[in-house]
Short mmCIF file of C-alpha atoms and ligand atoms in Angstrom, two decimals:
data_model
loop_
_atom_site.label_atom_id
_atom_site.label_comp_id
_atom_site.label_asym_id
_atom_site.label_seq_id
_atom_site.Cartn_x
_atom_site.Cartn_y
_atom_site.Cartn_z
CA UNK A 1 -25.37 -51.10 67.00
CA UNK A 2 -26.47 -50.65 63.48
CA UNK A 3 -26.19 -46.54 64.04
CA UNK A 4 -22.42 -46.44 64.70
CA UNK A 5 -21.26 -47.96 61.14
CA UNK A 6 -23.31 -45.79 59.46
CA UNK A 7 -22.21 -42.59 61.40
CA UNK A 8 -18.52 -43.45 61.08
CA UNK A 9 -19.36 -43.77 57.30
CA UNK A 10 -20.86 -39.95 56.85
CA UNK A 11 -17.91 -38.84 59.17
CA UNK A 12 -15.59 -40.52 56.58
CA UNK A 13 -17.40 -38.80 53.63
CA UNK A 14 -17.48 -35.04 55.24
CA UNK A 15 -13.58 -35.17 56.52
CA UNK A 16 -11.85 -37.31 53.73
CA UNK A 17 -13.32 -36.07 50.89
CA UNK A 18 -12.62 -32.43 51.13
CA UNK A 19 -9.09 -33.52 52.15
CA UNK A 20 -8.82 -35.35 49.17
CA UNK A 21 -9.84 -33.09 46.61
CA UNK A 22 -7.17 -30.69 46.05
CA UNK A 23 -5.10 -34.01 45.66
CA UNK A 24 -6.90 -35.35 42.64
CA UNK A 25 -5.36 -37.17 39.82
CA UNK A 26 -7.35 -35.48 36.97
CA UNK A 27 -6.27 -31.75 38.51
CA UNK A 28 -2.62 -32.84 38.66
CA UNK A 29 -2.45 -34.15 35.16
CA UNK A 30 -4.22 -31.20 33.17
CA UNK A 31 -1.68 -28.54 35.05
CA UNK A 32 0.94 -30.80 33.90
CA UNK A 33 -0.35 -30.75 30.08
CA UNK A 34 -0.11 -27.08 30.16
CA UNK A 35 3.29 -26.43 31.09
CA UNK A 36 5.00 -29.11 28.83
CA UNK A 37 3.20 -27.92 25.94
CA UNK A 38 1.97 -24.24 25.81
CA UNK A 39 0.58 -23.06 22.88
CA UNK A 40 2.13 -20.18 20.96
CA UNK A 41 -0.07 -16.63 21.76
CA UNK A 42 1.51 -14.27 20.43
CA UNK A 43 1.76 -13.46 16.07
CA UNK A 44 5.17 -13.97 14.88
CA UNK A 45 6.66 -10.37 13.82
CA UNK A 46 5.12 -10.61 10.43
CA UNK A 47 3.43 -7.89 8.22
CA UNK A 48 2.50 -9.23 4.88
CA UNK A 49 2.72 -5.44 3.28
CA UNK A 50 6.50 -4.40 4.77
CA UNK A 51 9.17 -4.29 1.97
CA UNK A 52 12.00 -7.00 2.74
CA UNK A 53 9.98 -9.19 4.96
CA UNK A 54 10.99 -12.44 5.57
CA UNK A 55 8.97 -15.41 5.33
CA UNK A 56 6.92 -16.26 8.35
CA UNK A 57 7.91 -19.95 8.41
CA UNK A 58 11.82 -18.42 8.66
CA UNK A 59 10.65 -16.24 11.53
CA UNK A 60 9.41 -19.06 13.66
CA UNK A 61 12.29 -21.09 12.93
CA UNK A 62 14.62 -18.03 14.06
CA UNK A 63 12.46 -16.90 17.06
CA UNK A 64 13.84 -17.97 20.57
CA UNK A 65 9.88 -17.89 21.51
CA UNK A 66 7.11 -19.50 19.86
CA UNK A 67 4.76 -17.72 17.63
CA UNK A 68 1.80 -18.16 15.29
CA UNK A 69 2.09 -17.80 11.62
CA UNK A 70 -0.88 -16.77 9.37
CA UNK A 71 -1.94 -19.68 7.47
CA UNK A 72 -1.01 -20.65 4.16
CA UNK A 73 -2.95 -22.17 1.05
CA UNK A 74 -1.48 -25.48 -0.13
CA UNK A 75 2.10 -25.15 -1.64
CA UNK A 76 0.21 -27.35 -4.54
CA UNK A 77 -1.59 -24.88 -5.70
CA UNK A 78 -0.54 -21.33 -7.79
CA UNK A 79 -0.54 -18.06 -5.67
CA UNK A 80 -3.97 -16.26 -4.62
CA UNK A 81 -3.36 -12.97 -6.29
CA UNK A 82 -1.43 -10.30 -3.93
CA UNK A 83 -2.94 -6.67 -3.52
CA UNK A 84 -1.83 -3.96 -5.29
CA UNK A 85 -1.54 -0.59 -3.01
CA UNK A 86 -1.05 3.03 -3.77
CA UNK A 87 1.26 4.02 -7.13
CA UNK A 88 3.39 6.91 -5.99
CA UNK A 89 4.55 8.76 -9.29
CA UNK A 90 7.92 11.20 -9.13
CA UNK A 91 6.90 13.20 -11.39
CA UNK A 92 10.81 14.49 -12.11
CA UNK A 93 11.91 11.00 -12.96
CA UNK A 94 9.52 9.95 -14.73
CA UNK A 95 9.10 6.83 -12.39
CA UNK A 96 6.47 5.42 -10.12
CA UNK A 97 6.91 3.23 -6.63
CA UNK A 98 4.39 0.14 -6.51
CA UNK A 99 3.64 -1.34 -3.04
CA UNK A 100 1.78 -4.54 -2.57
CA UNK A 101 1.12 -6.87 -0.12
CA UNK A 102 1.97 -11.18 0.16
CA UNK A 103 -1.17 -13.29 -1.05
CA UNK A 104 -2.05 -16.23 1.95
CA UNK A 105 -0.33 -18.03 -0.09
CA UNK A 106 3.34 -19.89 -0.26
CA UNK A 107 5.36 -17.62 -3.11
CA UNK A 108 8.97 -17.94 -4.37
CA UNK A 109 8.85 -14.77 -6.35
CA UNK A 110 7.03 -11.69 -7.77
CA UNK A 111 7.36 -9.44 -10.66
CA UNK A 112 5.46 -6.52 -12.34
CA UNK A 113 4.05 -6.47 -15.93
CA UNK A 114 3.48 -3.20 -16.72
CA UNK A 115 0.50 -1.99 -20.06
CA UNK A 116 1.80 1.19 -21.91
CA UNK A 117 -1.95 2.24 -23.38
CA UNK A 118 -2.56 -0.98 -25.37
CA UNK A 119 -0.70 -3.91 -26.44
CA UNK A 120 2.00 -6.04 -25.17
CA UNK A 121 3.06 -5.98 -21.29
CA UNK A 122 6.75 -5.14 -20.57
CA UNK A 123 7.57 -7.67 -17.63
CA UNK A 124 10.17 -6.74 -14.88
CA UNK A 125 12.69 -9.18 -13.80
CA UNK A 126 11.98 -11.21 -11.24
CA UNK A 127 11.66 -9.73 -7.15
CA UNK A 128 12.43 -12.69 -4.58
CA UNK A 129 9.94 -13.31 -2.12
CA UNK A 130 10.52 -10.35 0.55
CA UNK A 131 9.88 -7.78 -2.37
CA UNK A 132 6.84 -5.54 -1.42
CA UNK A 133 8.32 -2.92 -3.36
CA UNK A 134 9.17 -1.99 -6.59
CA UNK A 135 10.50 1.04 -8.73
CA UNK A 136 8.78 1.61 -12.74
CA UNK A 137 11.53 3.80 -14.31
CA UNK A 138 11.38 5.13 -18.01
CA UNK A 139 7.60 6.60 -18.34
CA UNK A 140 6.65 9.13 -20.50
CA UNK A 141 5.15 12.09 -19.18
CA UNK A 142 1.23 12.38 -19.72
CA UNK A 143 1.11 8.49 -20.37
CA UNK A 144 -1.49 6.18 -18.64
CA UNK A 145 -0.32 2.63 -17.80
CA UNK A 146 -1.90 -0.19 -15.98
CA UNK A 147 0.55 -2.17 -13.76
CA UNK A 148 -0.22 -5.55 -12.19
CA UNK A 149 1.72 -7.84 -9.68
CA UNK A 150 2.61 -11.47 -10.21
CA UNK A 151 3.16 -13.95 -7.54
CA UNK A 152 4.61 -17.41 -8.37
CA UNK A 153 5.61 -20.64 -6.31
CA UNK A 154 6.42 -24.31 -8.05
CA UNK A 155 2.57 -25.01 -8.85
CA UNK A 156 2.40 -21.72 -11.07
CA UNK A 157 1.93 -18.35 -11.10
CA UNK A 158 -1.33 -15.88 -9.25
CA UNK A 159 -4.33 -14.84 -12.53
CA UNK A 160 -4.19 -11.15 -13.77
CA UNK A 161 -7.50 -9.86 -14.58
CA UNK A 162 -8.72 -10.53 -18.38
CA UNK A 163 -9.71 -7.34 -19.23
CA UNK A 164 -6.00 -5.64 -18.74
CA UNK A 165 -4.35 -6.19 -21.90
CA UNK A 166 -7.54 -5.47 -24.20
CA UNK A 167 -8.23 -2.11 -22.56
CA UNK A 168 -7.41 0.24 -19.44
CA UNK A 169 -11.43 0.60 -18.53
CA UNK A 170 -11.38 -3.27 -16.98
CA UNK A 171 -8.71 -1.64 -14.16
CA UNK A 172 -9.97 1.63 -12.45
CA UNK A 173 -8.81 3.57 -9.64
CA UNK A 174 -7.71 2.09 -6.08
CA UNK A 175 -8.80 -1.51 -6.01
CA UNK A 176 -8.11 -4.60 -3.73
CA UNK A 177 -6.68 -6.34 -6.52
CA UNK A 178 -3.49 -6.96 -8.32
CA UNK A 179 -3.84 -4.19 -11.17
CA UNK A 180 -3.53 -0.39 -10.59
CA UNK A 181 -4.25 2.18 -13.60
CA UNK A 182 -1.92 5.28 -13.57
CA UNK A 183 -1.21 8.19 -15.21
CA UNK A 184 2.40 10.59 -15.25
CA UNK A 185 1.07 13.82 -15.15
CA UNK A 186 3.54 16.30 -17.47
CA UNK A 187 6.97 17.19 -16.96
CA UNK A 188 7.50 19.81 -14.14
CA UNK A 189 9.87 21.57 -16.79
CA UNK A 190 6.41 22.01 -19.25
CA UNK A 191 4.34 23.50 -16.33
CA UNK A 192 7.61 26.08 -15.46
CA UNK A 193 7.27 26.55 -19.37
CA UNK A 194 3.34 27.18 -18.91
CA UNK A 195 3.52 29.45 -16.19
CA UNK A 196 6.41 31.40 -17.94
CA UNK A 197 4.31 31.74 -20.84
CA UNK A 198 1.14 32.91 -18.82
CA UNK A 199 3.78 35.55 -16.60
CA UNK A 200 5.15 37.10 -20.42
CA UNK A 201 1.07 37.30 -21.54
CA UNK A 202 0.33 39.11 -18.55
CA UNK A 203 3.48 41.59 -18.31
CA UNK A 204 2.28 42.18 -22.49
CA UNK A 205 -1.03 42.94 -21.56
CA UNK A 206 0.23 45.00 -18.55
CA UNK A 207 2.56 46.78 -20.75
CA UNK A 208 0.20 47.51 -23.63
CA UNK A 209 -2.31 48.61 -20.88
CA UNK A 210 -0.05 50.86 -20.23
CA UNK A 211 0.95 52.13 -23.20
CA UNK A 212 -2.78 52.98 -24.05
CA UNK A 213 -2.87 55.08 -20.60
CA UNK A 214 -0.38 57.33 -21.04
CA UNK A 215 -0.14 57.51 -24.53
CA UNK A 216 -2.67 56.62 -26.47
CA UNK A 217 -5.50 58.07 -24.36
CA UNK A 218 -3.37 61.37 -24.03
CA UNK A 219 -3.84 61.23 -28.12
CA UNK A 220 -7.82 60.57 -28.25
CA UNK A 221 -8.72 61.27 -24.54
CA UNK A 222 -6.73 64.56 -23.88
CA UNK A 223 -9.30 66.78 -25.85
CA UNK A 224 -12.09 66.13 -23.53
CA UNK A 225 -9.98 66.01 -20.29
CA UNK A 226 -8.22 69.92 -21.14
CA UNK A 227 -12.06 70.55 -22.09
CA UNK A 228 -12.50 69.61 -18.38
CA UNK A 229 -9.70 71.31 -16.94
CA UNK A 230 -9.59 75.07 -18.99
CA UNK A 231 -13.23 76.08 -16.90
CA UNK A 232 -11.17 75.15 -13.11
CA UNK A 233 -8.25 76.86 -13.86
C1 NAG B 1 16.05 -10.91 -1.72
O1 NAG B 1 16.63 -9.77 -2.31
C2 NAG B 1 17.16 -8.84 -1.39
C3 NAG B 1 17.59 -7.60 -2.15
O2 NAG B 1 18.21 -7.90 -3.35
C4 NAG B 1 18.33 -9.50 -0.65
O3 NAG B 1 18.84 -8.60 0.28
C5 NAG B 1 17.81 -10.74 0.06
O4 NAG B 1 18.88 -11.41 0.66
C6 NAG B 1 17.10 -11.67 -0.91
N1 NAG B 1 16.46 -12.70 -0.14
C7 NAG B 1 16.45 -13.97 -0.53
C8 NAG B 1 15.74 -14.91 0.36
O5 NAG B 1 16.98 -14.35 -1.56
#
């Protein structure tokens, strides 16, 4: 009589239990979690380096879908410093195109100070916060200049390396940081002036090469060459 109880108890434990399984409360509720909540995948449409971009926060705000942001530093603090890219230099206008790229940072506006050789920095007006691009106009041809970007929010504005205003050797070539050193090479209008200069040396030399050929050699070379020719003919 003992034996039945117990049998009718394993019986209950292999049918019920993997009946009841699929059923259970912890499943149910972490499915649920999931679908009220999902958690944002996908990088909001956001390239710190593209000219006119808007702010990341604005993106999210617009954006029918979620997306993630890259993080910020504290809106307490001054800029980290933003990156300098490549200086392209038009060489016809005397003018230069500086790219750069947003710090991590929260910034309400950039703007360029800009070394001719030594002494004081000329500073541009101020770019809003989409600016990644910016236009130097007014350089002189065969001048060097170092050019630096400045980010600024309410706590203050990004540091700009020491050595820049005592000297261009602190700032050299491509870097990662905020400074560039450039230099306008000469006027296209001086190099047409070179080259026209080197094309009338040439056609002189040319011309006085000639000259010697068929005149002054017939003077002090013609002896020996009807020498020459008298004995064939
Ligand atoms: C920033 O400046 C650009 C060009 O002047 C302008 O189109 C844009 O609306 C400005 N953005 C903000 C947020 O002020």
């Amino acid at each position: 009589m003992l034996g039945s109880p117990c049998l009718l108890g394993l019986l209950a434990v292999t049918f019920l239990v993997p009946q009841a399984q699929p059923l259970a409360p912890g499943n149910l509720e972490e499915e649920e979690e999931e679908d009220e909540t999902p958690l944002p995948s996908m990088p909001c449409d956001y390239d710190r380096c593209r000219h006119l971009q808007v702010p990341c926060k604005e993106l999210q705000r617009a954006s029918p879908t979620a997306c993630l942001c890259p993080g910020l530093s504290s809106p307490d603090l001054p800029p980290e410093q933003p990156r300098l890219g490549e200086v392209r230099l038009v060489a016809e206008d005397s003018l230069a195109v500086v790219h750069w790229c947003a710090p991590s940072s929260p910034v309400h506006q950039y703007w360029l100070l800009l070394w001719p050789g030594s002494g004081a920095p000329q500073k541009s007006p101020p770019l809003n916060s989409t600016f990644r691009r910016a236009e130097l106009t007014g350089l002189k041809p065969g001048g060097s200049y170092v050019v630096c970007v400045v980010a600024a929010n309410g706590a203050g504005e990004s540091s700009v390396p020491g050595a820049v205003g005592q000297g261009l050797d602190g700032v050299g070539g491509p870097s990662f940081g905020p400074c560039s050193q450039f230099t306008v090479p000469p006027r296209p209008l001086s190099l047409v002036h070179a080259a026209a200069g080197v094309g009338t040396a040439l056609a002189l030399l040319t011309c006085s090469a000639l000259i010697w050929h068929f005149c002054l050699r017939d003077r002090w070379g013609c002896p020996r060459r009807q020498a020459r020719a008298v004995p064939r003919l």
